[in-house]
């Protein structure tokens, strides 16, 4: 927003608006609430690329899940859902591919239909208004009630009763789940699905029984204790642990010598059994390792900072970790 000088010398606020947005609710909101505001429209210096054909009537492309139907974790999720749980939480150390599995299993549950899969990542500032419903300004100067991602996932399920709609929540434990879900939390239980309850807006609502919620969380986050109390009866959990086999797979395409790989496996095993659980690392940390130099960069620019943070009050253990890493590069 700029200020222009009027004939009397007073400043008049000017709102610069792209022609493409000239009929938007943004323009209407400002004009309704700021009577002295002038709107100057402009055409942005950019080209609109057209494919030559309208795609509005094309069905959404399906994405192929990267996990097989006989995948152990996928089958376990199916069993837990069949047992009546409202959702499944993937919990475990960082780098154990929790988020990757959640996304791929969501795609397989939804038969690859992207319209039936919703993704969201929680953070400490996340609120009910970000997740369930909120009021936003409209062009007449008032406010409209808007469905957020949870209700949109519910509607996708309701509109496709013969399919499975999936909501993937990453970093579940980084916020206050009770506050974010509000009254909907109780109705995630399968026994309460399709029962009407009242949203904060006063609307009557229900959670369809073909909505699946998959979540990931770090078991060492501060809010985990409260999270467990809220969800322990409603959601099942699958624990992801660091696995040597997955580390070997991650390093299979690298040029590391067999000796180097063996020493790295020893380091990996040591950290996974460390008394400080925050020292435990998953195989995903090592996916970018191609050779000795990239392995050294992994320590210099990521792992060293991680261990310095989690062991800042235990310099003796930090020194042991650093020594164990240095042994990887010690030539016998």
Coordinates of N, CA and C in Angstrom, one line a residue, residues 137-282:
X137 N -12.5 -12.6 6.0 CA -13.2 -11.4 5.4 C -13.8 -11.7 4.0
X138 N -14.9 -11.1 3.7 CA -15.5 -11.2 2.3 C -15.5 -9.8 1.7
X139 N -15.9 -9.8 0.4 CA -15.9 -8.5 -0.4 C -16.9 -7.5 0.1
X140 N -17.9 -7.9 0.9 CA -18.9 -6.9 1.3 C -18.5 -6.3 2.7
X141 N -17.3 -6.7 3.2 CA -16.9 -6.2 4.5 C -17.3 -7.0 5.7
X142 N -18.0 -8.1 5.4 CA -18.3 -9.0 6.5 C -17.4 -10.2 6.5
X143 N -17.9 -11.3 7.0 CA -17.0 -12.5 7.2 C -17.8 -13.7 6.7
X144 N -17.1 -14.6 6.1 CA -17.6 -15.9 5.7 C -17.0 -17.0 6.5
X145 N -17.8 -18.0 6.8 CA -17.3 -19.2 7.5 C -16.7 -20.2 6.5
X146 N -15.5 -20.6 6.7 CA -14.8 -21.4 5.7 C -14.3 -22.7 6.4
X147 N -14.6 -23.8 5.7 CA -14.1 -25.1 6.1 C -12.6 -25.2 5.9
X148 N -11.9 -25.7 6.9 CA -10.5 -25.9 6.8 C -10.2 -27.4 6.5
X149 N -8.9 -27.8 6.6 CA -8.5 -29.1 6.0 C -9.2 -30.3 6.6
X150 N -9.5 -30.2 7.9 CA -10.2 -31.4 8.5 C -11.6 -31.6 7.9
X151 N -12.3 -30.5 7.9 CA -13.7 -30.6 7.3 C -13.7 -30.9 5.8
X152 N -12.7 -30.4 5.1 CA -12.6 -30.7 3.7 C -12.3 -32.2 3.5
X153 N -11.5 -32.8 4.4 CA -11.2 -34.2 4.3 C -12.5 -35.0 4.6
X154 N -13.2 -34.5 5.6 CA -14.5 -35.2 5.9 C -15.5 -35.1 4.7
X155 N -15.5 -34.0 4.0 CA -16.4 -33.8 2.9 C -16.0 -34.7 1.7
X156 N -14.7 -34.8 1.5 CA -14.2 -35.7 0.5 C -14.6 -37.1 0.8
X157 N -14.6 -37.5 2.0 CA -15.0 -38.9 2.4 C -16.6 -39.0 2.2
X158 N -17.3 -38.0 2.6 CA -18.8 -38.1 2.5 C -19.2 -38.1 1.1
X159 N -18.5 -37.4 0.2 CA -18.9 -37.3 -1.2 C -18.4 -38.6 -2.0
X160 N -17.6 -39.4 -1.4 CA -17.1 -40.6 -2.0 C -17.3 -41.8 -1.1
X161 N -18.5 -42.2 -0.8 CA -18.8 -43.1 0.3 C -18.2 -44.5 0.0
X162 N -17.9 -44.8 -1.2 CA -17.3 -46.1 -1.6 C -15.8 -46.2 -1.6
X163 N -15.2 -45.0 -1.3 CA -13.8 -44.9 -1.3 C -13.3 -44.5 0.1
X164 N -12.0 -44.5 0.3 CA -11.4 -44.1 1.5 C -10.7 -42.8 1.4
X165 N -11.1 -41.8 2.2 CA -10.4 -40.5 2.3 C -9.4 -40.5 3.4
X166 N -8.3 -39.9 3.2 CA -7.2 -40.0 4.2 C -6.7 -38.6 4.5
X167 N -6.6 -38.3 5.7 CA -5.9 -37.1 6.2 C -4.6 -37.5 6.9
X168 N -3.5 -36.9 6.3 CA -2.2 -37.2 6.9 C -1.7 -36.0 7.7
X169 N -1.4 -36.2 8.9 CA -1.0 -35.1 9.8 C 0.5 -35.4 10.2
X170 N 1.4 -34.5 9.7 CA 2.8 -34.7 10.1 C 3.1 -33.8 11.3
X171 N 4.0 -34.3 12.1 CA 4.4 -33.6 13.4 C 3.2 -33.4 14.3
X172 N 2.4 -34.4 14.5 CA 1.2 -34.3 15.4 C 1.5 -33.8 16.8
X173 N 2.7 -34.1 17.3 CA 3.0 -33.8 18.7 C 3.5 -32.4 18.9
X174 N 3.6 -31.6 17.8 CA 4.2 -30.3 18.0 C 3.2 -29.2 18.4
X175 N 1.9 -29.6 18.6 CA 0.9 -28.6 19.0 C 0.0 -29.2 20.0
X176 N -0.9 -28.4 20.5 CA -1.9 -28.9 21.5 C -3.1 -29.5 20.7
X177 N -3.1 -30.9 20.6 CA -4.0 -31.6 19.8 C -5.5 -31.3 20.3
X178 N -5.7 -31.3 21.6 CA -7.0 -31.1 22.1 C -7.6 -29.7 21.7
X179 N -6.7 -28.7 21.7 CA -7.1 -27.4 21.2 C -7.4 -27.4 19.7
X180 N -6.6 -28.0 19.0 CA -6.7 -28.0 17.5 C -7.9 -28.7 17.0
X181 N -8.1 -29.9 17.5 CA -9.3 -30.7 17.1 C -10.6 -30.2 17.7
X182 N -10.5 -29.6 18.9 CA -11.7 -29.2 19.5 C -12.7 -30.3 19.8
X183 N -14.0 -30.1 19.6 CA -15.0 -31.1 19.9 C -14.9 -32.3 19.0
X184 N -14.3 -32.1 17.8 CA -14.2 -33.2 16.8 C -13.4 -34.4 17.3
X185 N -12.5 -34.2 18.3 CA -11.6 -35.2 18.8 C -12.4 -36.4 19.3
X186 N -13.4 -36.2 20.0 CA -14.2 -37.3 20.6 C -14.8 -38.2 19.4
X187 N -15.2 -37.5 18.3 CA -15.9 -38.2 17.3 C -15.0 -38.8 16.2
X188 N -13.7 -38.8 16.5 CA -12.8 -39.6 15.6 C -12.9 -41.1 16.0
X189 N -13.4 -41.4 17.2 CA -13.6 -42.8 17.5 C -14.6 -43.4 16.6
X190 N -14.3 -44.7 16.1 CA -15.2 -45.3 15.2 C -16.6 -45.5 15.8
X191 N -16.7 -45.7 17.1 CA -18.0 -45.9 17.7 C -18.9 -44.6 17.6
X192 N -18.2 -43.4 17.4 CA -18.9 -42.1 17.4 C -19.0 -41.5 16.0
X193 N -18.5 -42.3 15.0 CA -18.6 -41.8 13.7 C -20.1 -41.7 13.3
X194 N -20.4 -40.7 12.5 CA -21.7 -40.4 12.0 C -22.7 -39.8 13.0
X195 N -22.2 -39.7 14.3 CA -23.0 -39.1 15.3 C -22.9 -37.6 15.2
X196 N -23.9 -36.8 15.3 CA -23.9 -35.4 15.1 C -23.3 -34.7 16.4
X197 N -22.5 -33.7 16.2 CA -22.0 -32.9 17.3 C -22.0 -31.4 16.8
X198 N -21.8 -30.5 17.7 CA -21.8 -29.1 17.3 C -20.4 -28.5 17.3
X199 N -20.1 -27.9 16.1 CA -18.8 -27.2 15.9 C -18.8 -25.9 16.7
X200 N -17.7 -25.3 16.8 CA -17.6 -24.0 17.5 C -18.5 -22.9 16.9
X201 N -18.7 -23.0 15.6 CA -19.6 -22.1 14.9 C -21.0 -22.3 15.1
X202 N -21.4 -23.4 15.8 CA -22.8 -23.7 16.0 C -23.4 -24.7 15.0
X203 N -22.6 -25.0 14.0 CA -23.1 -26.0 12.9 C -23.1 -27.4 13.5
X204 N -24.1 -28.1 13.0 CA -24.1 -29.6 13.4 C -23.3 -30.3 12.4
X205 N -22.5 -31.3 12.9 CA -21.6 -32.0 12.0 C -21.4 -33.4 12.4
X206 N -20.8 -34.2 11.5 CA -20.5 -35.6 11.9 C -19.2 -36.0 11.1
X207 N -18.5 -37.0 11.6 CA -17.3 -37.5 10.9 C -17.6 -38.8 10.2
X208 N -17.5 -38.8 8.9 CA -17.8 -40.0 8.2 C -16.9 -41.2 8.5
X209 N -17.5 -42.4 8.4 CA -16.7 -43.6 8.9 C -15.6 -44.0 7.8
X210 N -15.6 -43.4 6.6 CA -14.6 -43.8 5.7 C -13.5 -42.8 5.6
X211 N -13.3 -42.0 6.7 CA -12.2 -41.1 6.8 C -11.1 -41.8 7.7
X212 N -9.9 -41.8 7.2 CA -8.8 -42.4 7.9 C -7.8 -41.3 8.2
X213 N -7.3 -41.2 9.4 CA -6.3 -40.3 9.8 C -5.0 -41.0 10.1
X214 N -4.0 -40.6 9.4 CA -2.6 -41.1 9.6 C -1.8 -40.0 10.1
X215 N -1.0 -40.2 11.2 CA -0.2 -39.2 11.8 C 1.2 -39.6 12.0
X216 N 2.1 -38.7 12.1 CA 3.5 -39.0 12.5 C 3.8 -38.1 13.7
X217 N 4.7 -38.6 14.5 CA 5.1 -37.8 15.7 C 6.5 -38.3 16.2
X218 N 7.2 -37.4 16.8 CA 8.4 -37.7 17.5 C 8.1 -38.0 18.9
X219 N 8.4 -39.2 19.4 CA 8.0 -39.5 20.8 C 8.7 -38.7 21.9
X220 N 9.7 -37.9 21.5 CA 10.5 -37.1 22.5 C 10.0 -35.7 22.5
X221 N 9.0 -35.3 21.7 CA 8.5 -33.9 21.8 C 7.9 -33.7 23.2
X222 N 7.8 -32.4 23.5 CA 7.3 -32.0 24.8 C 5.9 -32.3 25.0
X223 N 5.1 -32.2 24.0 CA 3.6 -32.4 24.2 C 3.1 -33.8 24.1
X224 N 4.1 -34.8 24.1 CA 3.7 -36.2 23.8 C 2.8 -36.7 25.0
X225 N 3.1 -36.4 26.2 CA 2.3 -36.9 27.3 C 0.9 -36.5 27.2
X226 N 0.6 -35.2 27.0 CA -0.8 -34.8 26.8 C -1.4 -35.4 25.6
X227 N -0.6 -35.6 24.5 CA -1.1 -36.2 23.3 C -1.6 -37.6 23.6
X228 N -0.8 -38.4 24.3 CA -1.1 -39.7 24.5 C -2.5 -39.8 25.3
X229 N -2.7 -39.0 26.3 CA -3.9 -39.0 27.0 C -5.1 -38.7 26.2
X230 N -4.9 -37.9 25.2 CA -6.1 -37.5 24.3 C -6.4 -38.5 23.3
X231 N -5.4 -39.2 22.8 CA -5.6 -40.1 21.6 C -5.4 -41.5 21.9
X232 N -4.9 -41.9 23.1 CA -4.5 -43.3 23.3 C -5.7 -44.3 23.1
X233 N -6.9 -43.9 23.3 CA -8.0 -44.8 23.1 C -8.6 -44.7 21.6
X234 N -8.2 -43.7 21.0 CA -8.8 -43.4 19.6 C -7.9 -43.9 18.5
X235 N -6.6 -43.8 18.7 CA -5.6 -44.1 17.7 C -4.7 -45.2 18.1
X236 N -4.3 -46.1 17.2 CA -3.3 -47.1 17.4 C -1.9 -46.5 17.0
X237 N -0.9 -47.1 17.5 CA 0.5 -46.6 17.2 C 1.3 -47.7 16.6
X238 N 2.2 -47.3 15.6 CA 3.2 -48.2 15.1 C 4.5 -47.5 15.3
X239 N 5.4 -48.3 15.9 CA 6.7 -47.7 16.3 C 7.7 -48.0 15.2
X240 N 8.4 -46.9 14.7 CA 9.5 -47.1 13.7 C 10.9 -47.0 14.4
X241 N 11.7 -48.0 14.2 CA 13.0 -48.0 14.9 C 14.1 -47.9 13.8
X242 N 15.3 -47.4 14.2 CA 16.4 -47.4 13.3 C 16.8 -48.8 12.9
X243 N 16.9 -49.1 11.6 CA 17.2 -50.5 11.2 C 18.5 -50.5 10.4
X244 N 19.4 -51.4 10.8 CA 20.7 -51.6 10.0 C 20.4 -51.9 8.6
X245 N 19.4 -52.8 8.3 CA 19.1 -53.2 7.0 C 18.8 -52.0 6.1
X246 N 18.0 -51.1 6.6 CA 17.6 -49.9 5.8 C 18.8 -49.0 5.6
X247 N 19.7 -48.9 6.6 CA 21.0 -48.1 6.4 C 21.8 -48.8 5.3
X248 N 21.9 -50.1 5.3 CA 22.6 -50.8 4.2 C 22.0 -50.5 2.8
X249 N 20.7 -50.5 2.8 CA 20.0 -50.1 1.5 C 20.4 -48.7 1.1
X250 N 20.4 -47.8 2.0 CA 20.6 -46.4 1.7 C 22.1 -46.2 1.2
X251 N 23.0 -47.0 1.7 CA 24.4 -46.9 1.3 C 24.8 -47.7 0.1
X252 N 23.8 -48.5 -0.4 CA 24.2 -49.5 -1.4 C 24.7 -48.9 -2.7
X253 N 24.2 -47.7 -3.0 CA 24.6 -47.0 -4.2 C 25.8 -46.1 -4.1
X254 N 26.4 -46.0 -2.9 CA 27.5 -45.1 -2.6 C 28.8 -45.8 -3.0
X255 N 29.9 -45.1 -3.1 CA 31.2 -45.6 -3.4 C 32.0 -45.9 -2.1
X256 N 31.4 -45.8 -0.9 CA 32.1 -46.1 0.3 C 32.7 -47.5 0.3
X257 N 33.8 -47.7 0.8 CA 34.4 -49.0 0.9 C 33.6 -49.9 1.9
X258 N 33.8 -51.2 1.8 CA 33.1 -52.1 2.7 C 33.6 -51.8 4.1
X259 N 34.8 -51.5 4.3 CA 35.4 -51.2 5.6 C 34.7 -49.9 6.2
X260 N 34.5 -48.9 5.4 CA 33.9 -47.7 5.8 C 32.4 -47.9 6.2
X261 N 31.7 -48.7 5.3 CA 30.3 -49.0 5.6 C 30.2 -49.8 6.9
X262 N 31.1 -50.7 7.2 CA 31.1 -51.5 8.4 C 31.2 -50.6 9.6
X263 N 32.2 -49.7 9.6 CA 32.4 -48.8 10.7 C 31.2 -47.8 10.9
X264 N 30.6 -47.4 9.8 CA 29.4 -46.5 9.9 C 28.3 -47.3 10.5
X265 N 28.1 -48.6 10.2 CA 27.1 -49.4 10.8 C 27.3 -49.5 12.3
X266 N 28.6 -49.6 12.7 CA 28.9 -49.7 14.2 C 28.5 -48.4 14.9
X267 N 28.7 -47.2 14.2 CA 28.3 -45.9 14.7 C 26.8 -45.9 14.8
X268 N 26.1 -46.3 13.8 CA 24.7 -46.3 13.7 C 24.1 -47.1 14.8
X269 N 24.6 -48.3 15.0 CA 24.2 -49.2 16.1 C 24.4 -48.6 17.5
X270 N 25.5 -48.0 17.7 CA 25.8 -47.3 19.0 C 24.8 -46.2 19.3
X271 N 24.6 -45.3 18.3 CA 23.6 -44.2 18.6 C 22.2 -44.7 18.8
X272 N 21.8 -45.8 18.1 CA 20.5 -46.3 18.3 C 20.3 -47.0 19.6
X273 N 21.3 -47.3 20.3 CA 21.2 -47.9 21.6 C 21.7 -47.0 22.7
X274 N 21.9 -45.7 22.4 CA 22.4 -44.8 23.4 C 21.4 -44.5 24.5
X275 N 21.9 -44.3 25.7 CA 21.0 -44.0 26.8 C 20.2 -42.8 26.6
X276 N 20.7 -41.8 25.9 CA 19.9 -40.6 25.5 C 19.2 -40.9 24.2
X277 N 17.9 -41.1 24.3 CA 17.2 -41.5 23.1 C 17.2 -40.4 22.0
X278 N 17.5 -39.2 22.3 CA 17.6 -38.2 21.3 C 18.8 -38.4 20.4
X279 N 19.8 -39.2 20.8 CA 20.9 -39.5 20.0 C 20.6 -40.5 18.9
X280 N 19.5 -41.2 18.9 CA 19.2 -42.2 18.0 C 18.8 -41.6 16.6
X281 N 19.4 -42.1 15.6 CA 19.1 -41.6 14.2 C 18.6 -42.7 13.3
X282 N 17.7 -42.3 12.4 CA 17.2 -43.2 11.4 C 18.1 -43.2 10.1

